[in-house]
Amino acid sequence: MEKSFVSAQIEFRSVTKLYGAIAAVKELSLTVHRGEFLTILGPSGSGKTTALMLLAGFVAPSEGDILIARKSVAAVPSYRRDQGIVFQSYALFPHLTVRRNLEFPLEMRGVKAAERAARVGRMLERVHLSELGDRMPSQLSGGQQQRVALARALIADPPILLLDEPLGALDRNLREQMQGEIKRLHKEFGKTTICVTHDQEEALTLSDRIVVMRAGQIEQIDTPEALYDRPATRFVASFLGEANILEEPGFKLELDAPQSAGTVAMIRPERVCIAAPAAPKRVDADRRQYVTGTVEDMIYAGSLRKYHVRVGGGVLVVREHVASGQQTFQFGEEVRLDWLRSDLRLVTR
Ligand code: ADP
Ligand code: MG
């Protein structure tokens, strides 16, 4: 579902940040729309945090400019940029109660005590923490601390919210729960949000758009579905989900269109079907390629079953949803794989 955005709120114009000879961020150009949830995704060291710190004003660009609401913020110090920030480590004031932690940004802005108390009360309710207002951070679980950090970032009602690996310190279940919470808060408060993560699932779940970064540069920007379904490069294909890269597959790959130089074919594991060698073919067999191979490995993961199948010179990964009455295959068994030729993607090397 595409959202329509009123206008651009944040603009990076060819921003470079050098640390000595290393460009942590290189010629970054990016527009973020009002109300958008944009995720910066990339491996460790790809420049995600630096991009966020540039926007927050904690780091100054070596070259280029950043605009917020069409105005350069080059001369605006970080405390004036009116952004709520949440980091991976909770960074609550350990010596202040939850309530006092939330009051802090309001105090900094000169909000009077009675008004502060009222706003903190309302915010505690909205993030479902009303009973915990008088606790110290050390008396909260990791998830609760991160909820307080989110509430504190939102309480002064900044138009922009910056999140750097906000759920990185939480375990898997809690992380999923908090993803839901962040999504709900984004819907409810409608803040323009930039979230940094190296977790692809988190990026896919939360974002309107994802920016994939590699070595300080943008590799691709698009909606989660478009990025997953039509990755432009081999790097994006492999970083966002699992990909069968058919570089030298050891069999003749059938393609609907000629393959241009510098590209390699790719197919997602869930687009490959597995069956017994003699199983009847599908009605759309003329649009499919069939190959035979040998099962090298089967990994059972509850709702999913993953096969590694040796075909020709390489191994193809097949991912299948577990269903009733399904035939399963064991190590060493011969199987037939097939896929729609239209499910192949050509990505640049
Ligand atoms: P990410 O958040 O994607 O892991 P960072 O933005 O933290 O990446 O870092 C990008 C690159 O810049 C890395 O190579 C890192 O070592 C370098 N870098 C980041 N901050 C500094 C700094 N203060 N001094 C020197 N190098 C830095
Ligand atoms: Mg980082």
mmCIF file with all atom_site columns, C-alpha atoms in Angstrom, residues 118-282:
data_model
loop_
_atom_site.group_PDB
_atom_site.id
_atom_site.type_symbol
_atom_site.label_atom_id
_atom_site.label_alt_id
_atom_site.label_comp_id
_atom_site.label_asym_id
_atom_site.label_entity_id
_atom_site.label_seq_id
_atom_site.pdbx_PDB_ins_code
_atom_site.Cartn_x
_atom_site.Cartn_y
_atom_site.Cartn_z
_atom_site.occupancy
_atom_site.B_iso_or_equiv
_atom_site.pdbx_formal_charge
_atom_site.auth_seq_id
_atom_site.auth_comp_id
_atom_site.auth_asym_id
_atom_site.auth_atom_id
_atom_site.pdbx_PDB_model_num
ATOM 1   C CA . ALA A 1 118 ? -0.210 16.714  32.462  1.00 0.00 ? 118 ALA A CA 1
ATOM 2   C CA . ARG A 1 119 ? 1.741  15.912  29.301  1.00 0.00 ? 119 ARG A CA 1
ATOM 3   C CA . VAL A 1 120 ? 3.828  13.240  31.008  1.00 0.00 ? 120 VAL A CA 1
ATOM 4   C CA . GLY A 1 121 ? 0.644  11.646  32.363  1.00 0.00 ? 121 GLY A CA 1
ATOM 5   C CA . ARG A 1 122 ? -0.932 11.557  28.912  1.00 0.00 ? 122 ARG A CA 1
ATOM 6   C CA . MET A 1 123 ? 2.209  10.163  27.306  1.00 0.00 ? 123 MET A CA 1
ATOM 7   C CA . LEU A 1 124 ? 2.579  7.426   29.945  1.00 0.00 ? 124 LEU A CA 1
ATOM 8   C CA . GLU A 1 125 ? -0.942 6.361   29.110  1.00 0.00 ? 125 GLU A CA 1
ATOM 9   C CA . ARG A 1 126 ? -0.310 6.323   25.378  1.00 0.00 ? 126 ARG A CA 1
ATOM 10  C CA . VAL A 1 127 ? 2.686  4.042   25.749  1.00 0.00 ? 127 VAL A CA 1
ATOM 11  C CA . HIS A 1 128 ? 0.955  1.920   28.408  1.00 0.00 ? 128 HIS A CA 1
ATOM 12  C CA . LEU A 1 129 ? 3.413  2.732   31.175  1.00 0.00 ? 129 LEU A CA 1
ATOM 13  C CA . SER A 1 130 ? 1.161  4.578   33.614  1.00 0.00 ? 130 SER A CA 1
ATOM 14  C CA . GLU A 1 131 ? 1.873  2.225   36.527  1.00 0.00 ? 131 GLU A CA 1
ATOM 15  C CA . LEU A 1 132 ? 5.616  2.557   36.102  1.00 0.00 ? 132 LEU A CA 1
ATOM 16  C CA . GLY A 1 133 ? 5.972  6.341   36.320  1.00 0.00 ? 133 GLY A CA 1
ATOM 17  C CA . ASP A 1 134 ? 7.654  6.319   39.701  1.00 0.00 ? 134 ASP A CA 1
ATOM 18  C CA . ARG A 1 135 ? 10.133 3.563   39.008  1.00 0.00 ? 135 ARG A CA 1
ATOM 19  C CA . MET A 1 136 ? 13.823 4.074   38.340  1.00 0.00 ? 136 MET A CA 1
ATOM 20  C CA . PRO A 1 137 ? 15.193 2.838   34.977  1.00 0.00 ? 137 PRO A CA 1
ATOM 21  C CA . SER A 1 138 ? 17.069 0.027   36.778  1.00 0.00 ? 138 SER A CA 1
ATOM 22  C CA . GLN A 1 139 ? 13.703 -1.338  37.927  1.00 0.00 ? 139 GLN A CA 1
ATOM 23  C CA . LEU A 1 140 ? 12.448 -1.750  34.360  1.00 0.00 ? 140 LEU A CA 1
ATOM 24  C CA . SER A 1 141 ? 12.922 -4.535  31.829  1.00 0.00 ? 141 SER A CA 1
ATOM 25  C CA . GLY A 1 142 ? 14.798 -3.808  28.603  1.00 0.00 ? 142 GLY A CA 1
ATOM 26  C CA . GLY A 1 143 ? 11.565 -3.518  26.639  1.00 0.00 ? 143 GLY A CA 1
ATOM 27  C CA . GLN A 1 144 ? 10.045 -1.139  29.179  1.00 0.00 ? 144 GLN A CA 1
ATOM 28  C CA . GLN A 1 145 ? 13.175 1.001   29.166  1.00 0.00 ? 145 GLN A CA 1
ATOM 29  C CA . GLN A 1 146 ? 13.003 1.249   25.402  1.00 0.00 ? 146 GLN A CA 1
ATOM 30  C CA . ARG A 1 147 ? 9.330  2.219   25.597  1.00 0.00 ? 147 ARG A CA 1
ATOM 31  C CA . VAL A 1 148 ? 10.282 5.009   28.000  1.00 0.00 ? 148 VAL A CA 1
ATOM 32  C CA . ALA A 1 149 ? 13.056 6.098   25.623  1.00 0.00 ? 149 ALA A CA 1
ATOM 33  C CA . LEU A 1 150 ? 10.517 6.260   22.776  1.00 0.00 ? 150 LEU A CA 1
ATOM 34  C CA . ALA A 1 151 ? 8.068  8.190   24.935  1.00 0.00 ? 151 ALA A CA 1
ATOM 35  C CA . ARG A 1 152 ? 10.804 10.631  25.927  1.00 0.00 ? 152 ARG A CA 1
ATOM 36  C CA . ALA A 1 153 ? 11.725 11.167  22.279  1.00 0.00 ? 153 ALA A CA 1
ATOM 37  C CA . LEU A 1 154 ? 8.083  11.902  21.441  1.00 0.00 ? 154 LEU A CA 1
ATOM 38  C CA . ILE A 1 155 ? 7.026  13.994  24.409  1.00 0.00 ? 155 ILE A CA 1
ATOM 39  C CA . ALA A 1 156 ? 8.128  17.399  23.162  1.00 0.00 ? 156 ALA A CA 1
ATOM 40  C CA . ASP A 1 157 ? 6.238  16.665  19.950  1.00 0.00 ? 157 ASP A CA 1
ATOM 41  C CA . PRO A 1 158 ? 9.178  17.009  17.540  1.00 0.00 ? 158 PRO A CA 1
ATOM 42  C CA . PRO A 1 159 ? 8.311  16.697  13.854  1.00 0.00 ? 159 PRO A CA 1
ATOM 43  C CA . ILE A 1 160 ? 11.160 14.243  13.288  1.00 0.00 ? 160 ILE A CA 1
ATOM 44  C CA . LEU A 1 161 ? 12.038 11.037  15.101  1.00 0.00 ? 161 LEU A CA 1
ATOM 45  C CA . LEU A 1 162 ? 15.464 9.410   14.722  1.00 0.00 ? 162 LEU A CA 1
ATOM 46  C CA . LEU A 1 163 ? 15.972 5.824   15.839  1.00 0.00 ? 163 LEU A CA 1
ATOM 47  C CA . ASP A 1 164 ? 19.398 4.156   15.818  1.00 0.00 ? 164 ASP A CA 1
ATOM 48  C CA . GLU A 1 165 ? 19.074 0.372   16.232  1.00 0.00 ? 165 GLU A CA 1
ATOM 49  C CA . PRO A 1 166 ? 16.348 1.045   18.822  1.00 0.00 ? 166 PRO A CA 1
ATOM 50  C CA . LEU A 1 167 ? 15.617 -2.637  19.393  1.00 0.00 ? 167 LEU A CA 1
ATOM 51  C CA . GLY A 1 168 ? 19.146 -3.952  18.974  1.00 0.00 ? 168 GLY A CA 1
ATOM 52  C CA . ALA A 1 169 ? 19.571 -4.790  22.660  1.00 0.00 ? 169 ALA A CA 1
ATOM 53  C CA . LEU A 1 170 ? 16.320 -6.750  22.979  1.00 0.00 ? 170 LEU A CA 1
ATOM 54  C CA . ASP A 1 171 ? 15.793 -10.461 22.502  1.00 0.00 ? 171 ASP A CA 1
ATOM 55  C CA . ARG A 1 172 ? 13.841 -11.770 19.545  1.00 0.00 ? 172 ARG A CA 1
ATOM 56  C CA . ASN A 1 173 ? 10.316 -12.011 20.969  1.00 0.00 ? 173 ASN A CA 1
ATOM 57  C CA . LEU A 1 174 ? 10.489 -8.657  22.650  1.00 0.00 ? 174 LEU A CA 1
ATOM 58  C CA . ARG A 1 175 ? 11.923 -7.136  19.499  1.00 0.00 ? 175 ARG A CA 1
ATOM 59  C CA . GLU A 1 176 ? 8.938  -8.314  17.485  1.00 0.00 ? 176 GLU A CA 1
ATOM 60  C CA . GLN A 1 177 ? 6.552  -6.957  20.089  1.00 0.00 ? 177 GLN A CA 1
ATOM 61  C CA . MET A 1 178 ? 8.349  -3.600  20.119  1.00 0.00 ? 178 MET A CA 1
ATOM 62  C CA . GLN A 1 179 ? 8.279  -3.464  16.311  1.00 0.00 ? 179 GLN A CA 1
ATOM 63  C CA . GLY A 1 180 ? 4.511  -3.558  16.615  1.00 0.00 ? 180 GLY A CA 1
ATOM 64  C CA . GLU A 1 181 ? 4.689  -0.805  19.214  1.00 0.00 ? 181 GLU A CA 1
ATOM 65  C CA . ILE A 1 182 ? 6.881  1.418   17.027  1.00 0.00 ? 182 ILE A CA 1
ATOM 66  C CA . LYS A 1 183 ? 4.525  0.855   14.109  1.00 0.00 ? 183 LYS A CA 1
ATOM 67  C CA . ARG A 1 184 ? 1.539  1.790   16.240  1.00 0.00 ? 184 ARG A CA 1
ATOM 68  C CA . LEU A 1 185 ? 3.256  4.928   17.543  1.00 0.00 ? 185 LEU A CA 1
ATOM 69  C CA . HIS A 1 186 ? 4.184  5.941   14.020  1.00 0.00 ? 186 HIS A CA 1
ATOM 70  C CA . LYS A 1 187 ? 0.604  5.566   12.898  1.00 0.00 ? 187 LYS A CA 1
ATOM 71  C CA . GLU A 1 188 ? -0.697 7.444   15.894  1.00 0.00 ? 188 GLU A CA 1
ATOM 72  C CA . PHE A 1 189 ? 1.811  10.313  16.041  1.00 0.00 ? 189 PHE A CA 1
ATOM 73  C CA . GLY A 1 190 ? 2.572  10.492  12.316  1.00 0.00 ? 190 GLY A CA 1
ATOM 74  C CA . LYS A 1 191 ? 6.166  11.631  12.853  1.00 0.00 ? 191 LYS A CA 1
ATOM 75  C CA . THR A 1 192 ? 8.641  11.604  10.012  1.00 0.00 ? 192 THR A CA 1
ATOM 76  C CA . THR A 1 193 ? 10.818 8.745   11.215  1.00 0.00 ? 193 THR A CA 1
ATOM 77  C CA . ILE A 1 194 ? 14.274 7.633   10.174  1.00 0.00 ? 194 ILE A CA 1
ATOM 78  C CA . CYS A 1 195 ? 15.280 4.317   11.652  1.00 0.00 ? 195 CYS A CA 1
ATOM 79  C CA . VAL A 1 196 ? 18.704 2.730   11.353  1.00 0.00 ? 196 VAL A CA 1
ATOM 80  C CA . THR A 1 197 ? 19.022 -1.028  11.528  1.00 0.00 ? 197 THR A CA 1
ATOM 81  C CA . HIS A 1 198 ? 21.054 -3.956  10.276  1.00 0.00 ? 198 HIS A CA 1
ATOM 82  C CA . ASP A 1 199 ? 18.040 -6.246  10.793  1.00 0.00 ? 199 ASP A CA 1
ATOM 83  C CA . GLN A 1 200 ? 16.358 -6.890  7.453   1.00 0.00 ? 200 GLN A CA 1
ATOM 84  C CA . GLU A 1 201 ? 13.180 -8.263  8.969   1.00 0.00 ? 201 GLU A CA 1
ATOM 85  C CA . GLU A 1 202 ? 12.772 -5.137  11.057  1.00 0.00 ? 202 GLU A CA 1
ATOM 86  C CA . ALA A 1 203 ? 13.300 -2.984  7.977   1.00 0.00 ? 203 ALA A CA 1
ATOM 87  C CA . LEU A 1 204 ? 10.754 -4.951  5.943   1.00 0.00 ? 204 LEU A CA 1
ATOM 88  C CA . THR A 1 205 ? 8.153  -4.854  8.726   1.00 0.00 ? 205 THR A CA 1
ATOM 89  C CA . LEU A 1 206 ? 8.329  -1.196  9.691   1.00 0.00 ? 206 LEU A CA 1
ATOM 90  C CA . SER A 1 207 ? 9.168  0.881   6.673   1.00 0.00 ? 207 SER A CA 1
ATOM 91  C CA . ASP A 1 208 ? 7.420  2.842   3.979   1.00 0.00 ? 208 ASP A CA 1
ATOM 92  C CA . ARG A 1 209 ? 10.759 2.847   2.180   1.00 0.00 ? 209 ARG A CA 1
ATOM 93  C CA . ILE A 1 210 ? 14.134 1.280   2.803   1.00 0.00 ? 210 ILE A CA 1
ATOM 94  C CA . VAL A 1 211 ? 17.510 2.703   1.891   1.00 0.00 ? 211 VAL A CA 1
ATOM 95  C CA . VAL A 1 212 ? 20.120 -0.025  1.513   1.00 0.00 ? 212 VAL A CA 1
ATOM 96  C CA . MET A 1 213 ? 23.592 1.311   2.263   1.00 0.00 ? 213 MET A CA 1
ATOM 97  C CA . ARG A 1 214 ? 26.920 -0.182  1.389   1.00 0.00 ? 214 ARG A CA 1
ATOM 98  C CA . ALA A 1 215 ? 30.325 1.328   2.123   1.00 0.00 ? 215 ALA A CA 1
ATOM 99  C CA . GLY A 1 216 ? 28.940 4.822   2.749   1.00 0.00 ? 216 GLY A CA 1
ATOM 100 C CA . GLN A 1 217 ? 26.778 4.932   -0.355  1.00 0.00 ? 217 GLN A CA 1
ATOM 101 C CA . ILE A 1 218 ? 23.191 4.196   -1.256  1.00 0.00 ? 218 ILE A CA 1
ATOM 102 C CA . GLU A 1 219 ? 22.869 0.913   -3.093  1.00 0.00 ? 219 GLU A CA 1
ATOM 103 C CA . GLN A 1 220 ? 19.098 1.104   -3.661  1.00 0.00 ? 220 GLN A CA 1
ATOM 104 C CA . ILE A 1 221 ? 16.013 2.877   -2.285  1.00 0.00 ? 221 ILE A CA 1
ATOM 105 C CA . ASP A 1 222 ? 12.513 1.508   -2.630  1.00 0.00 ? 222 ASP A CA 1
ATOM 106 C CA . THR A 1 223 ? 9.478  0.139   -0.826  1.00 0.00 ? 223 THR A CA 1
ATOM 107 C CA . PRO A 1 224 ? 10.063 -3.105  1.106   1.00 0.00 ? 224 PRO A CA 1
ATOM 108 C CA . GLU A 1 225 ? 8.172  -5.162  -1.452  1.00 0.00 ? 225 GLU A CA 1
ATOM 109 C CA . ALA A 1 226 ? 9.880  -3.681  -4.470  1.00 0.00 ? 226 ALA A CA 1
ATOM 110 C CA . LEU A 1 227 ? 13.319 -4.076  -2.892  1.00 0.00 ? 227 LEU A CA 1
ATOM 111 C CA . TYR A 1 228 ? 12.704 -7.677  -2.002  1.00 0.00 ? 228 TYR A CA 1
ATOM 112 C CA . ASP A 1 229 ? 11.031 -8.585  -5.261  1.00 0.00 ? 229 ASP A CA 1
ATOM 113 C CA . ARG A 1 230 ? 13.170 -6.544  -7.646  1.00 0.00 ? 230 ARG A CA 1
ATOM 114 C CA . PRO A 1 231 ? 16.599 -6.009  -6.126  1.00 0.00 ? 231 PRO A CA 1
ATOM 115 C CA . ALA A 1 232 ? 18.843 -4.081  -8.490  1.00 0.00 ? 232 ALA A CA 1
ATOM 116 C CA . THR A 1 233 ? 22.108 -5.575  -7.363  1.00 0.00 ? 233 THR A CA 1
ATOM 117 C CA . ARG A 1 234 ? 23.485 -8.822  -6.112  1.00 0.00 ? 234 ARG A CA 1
ATOM 118 C CA . PHE A 1 235 ? 24.357 -7.112  -2.835  1.00 0.00 ? 235 PHE A CA 1
ATOM 119 C CA . VAL A 1 236 ? 20.749 -6.042  -2.204  1.00 0.00 ? 236 VAL A CA 1
ATOM 120 C CA . ALA A 1 237 ? 19.421 -9.441  -3.271  1.00 0.00 ? 237 ALA A CA 1
ATOM 121 C CA . SER A 1 238 ? 21.649 -11.217 -0.782  1.00 0.00 ? 238 SER A CA 1
ATOM 122 C CA . PHE A 1 239 ? 21.440 -8.695  2.046   1.00 0.00 ? 239 PHE A CA 1
ATOM 123 C CA . LEU A 1 240 ? 17.672 -8.406  2.043   1.00 0.00 ? 240 LEU A CA 1
ATOM 124 C CA . GLY A 1 241 ? 16.562 -12.000 2.359   1.00 0.00 ? 241 GLY A CA 1
ATOM 125 C CA . GLU A 1 242 ? 18.054 -15.137 0.884   1.00 0.00 ? 242 GLU A CA 1
ATOM 126 C CA . ALA A 1 243 ? 18.859 -15.421 -2.802  1.00 0.00 ? 243 ALA A CA 1
ATOM 127 C CA . ASN A 1 244 ? 19.884 -18.166 -5.190  1.00 0.00 ? 244 ASN A CA 1
ATOM 128 C CA . ILE A 1 245 ? 22.473 -16.476 -7.380  1.00 0.00 ? 245 ILE A CA 1
ATOM 129 C CA . LEU A 1 246 ? 22.640 -18.470 -10.611 1.00 0.00 ? 246 LEU A CA 1
ATOM 130 C CA . GLU A 1 247 ? 26.064 -17.381 -11.733 1.00 0.00 ? 247 GLU A CA 1
ATOM 131 C CA . GLU A 1 248 ? 27.372 -20.662 -13.137 1.00 0.00 ? 248 GLU A CA 1
ATOM 132 C CA . PRO A 1 249 ? 24.445 -22.926 -12.381 1.00 0.00 ? 249 PRO A CA 1
ATOM 133 C CA . GLY A 1 250 ? 25.820 -25.963 -14.209 1.00 0.00 ? 250 GLY A CA 1
ATOM 134 C CA . PHE A 1 251 ? 22.682 -26.307 -16.306 1.00 0.00 ? 251 PHE A CA 1
ATOM 135 C CA . LYS A 1 252 ? 21.286 -24.254 -19.149 1.00 0.00 ? 252 LYS A CA 1
ATOM 136 C CA . LEU A 1 253 ? 19.225 -21.500 -17.605 1.00 0.00 ? 253 LEU A CA 1
ATOM 137 C CA . GLU A 1 254 ? 16.096 -20.619 -19.574 1.00 0.00 ? 254 GLU A CA 1
ATOM 138 C CA . LEU A 1 255 ? 15.416 -16.898 -19.670 1.00 0.00 ? 255 LEU A CA 1
ATOM 139 C CA . ASP A 1 256 ? 12.470 -15.033 -21.175 1.00 0.00 ? 256 ASP A CA 1
ATOM 140 C CA . ALA A 1 257 ? 14.665 -12.148 -22.291 1.00 0.00 ? 257 ALA A CA 1
ATOM 141 C CA . PRO A 1 258 ? 18.337 -12.032 -23.277 1.00 0.00 ? 258 PRO A CA 1
ATOM 142 C CA . GLN A 1 259 ? 20.681 -11.406 -20.383 1.00 0.00 ? 259 GLN A CA 1
ATOM 143 C CA . SER A 1 260 ? 22.606 -8.165  -20.617 1.00 0.00 ? 260 SER A CA 1
ATOM 144 C CA . ALA A 1 261 ? 26.303 -8.060  -19.810 1.00 0.00 ? 261 ALA A CA 1
ATOM 145 C CA . GLY A 1 262 ? 27.227 -7.546  -16.188 1.00 0.00 ? 262 GLY A CA 1
ATOM 146 C CA . THR A 1 263 ? 24.069 -9.142  -14.821 1.00 0.00 ? 263 THR A CA 1
ATOM 147 C CA . VAL A 1 264 ? 23.468 -12.400 -13.067 1.00 0.00 ? 264 VAL A CA 1
ATOM 148 C CA . ALA A 1 265 ? 20.192 -14.304 -12.627 1.00 0.00 ? 265 ALA A CA 1
ATOM 149 C CA . MET A 1 266 ? 18.677 -14.671 -9.174  1.00 0.00 ? 266 MET A CA 1
ATOM 150 C CA . ILE A 1 267 ? 15.657 -16.462 -7.755  1.00 0.00 ? 267 ILE A CA 1
ATOM 151 C CA . ARG A 1 268 ? 14.201 -16.377 -4.233  1.00 0.00 ? 268 ARG A CA 1
ATOM 152 C CA . PRO A 1 269 ? 14.099 -19.749 -2.422  1.00 0.00 ? 269 PRO A CA 1
ATOM 153 C CA . GLU A 1 270 ? 10.307 -19.553 -1.958  1.00 0.00 ? 270 GLU A CA 1
ATOM 154 C CA . ARG A 1 271 ? 9.837  -19.245 -5.722  1.00 0.00 ? 271 ARG A CA 1
ATOM 155 C CA . VAL A 1 272 ? 11.404 -22.655 -6.314  1.00 0.00 ? 272 VAL A CA 1
ATOM 156 C CA . CYS A 1 273 ? 9.106  -25.698 -6.059  1.00 0.00 ? 273 CYS A CA 1
ATOM 157 C CA . ILE A 1 274 ? 10.285 -29.152 -5.034  1.00 0.00 ? 274 ILE A CA 1
ATOM 158 C CA . ALA A 1 275 ? 8.649  -32.428 -6.056  1.00 0.00 ? 275 ALA A CA 1
ATOM 159 C CA . ALA A 1 276 ? 9.370  -36.094 -6.697  1.00 0.00 ? 276 ALA A CA 1
ATOM 160 C CA . PRO A 1 277 ? 11.064 -36.604 -10.101 1.00 0.00 ? 277 PRO A CA 1
ATOM 161 C CA . ALA A 1 278 ? 8.005  -38.310 -11.597 1.00 0.00 ? 278 ALA A CA 1
ATOM 162 C CA . ALA A 1 279 ? 5.361  -35.993 -10.125 1.00 0.00 ? 279 ALA A CA 1
ATOM 163 C CA . PRO A 1 280 ? 2.900  -34.687 -12.733 1.00 0.00 ? 280 PRO A CA 1
ATOM 164 C CA . LYS A 1 281 ? 3.848  -31.319 -14.200 1.00 0.00 ? 281 LYS A CA 1
ATOM 165 C CA . ARG A 1 282 ? 1.751  -28.233 -13.649 1.00 0.00 ? 282 ARG A CA 1
#
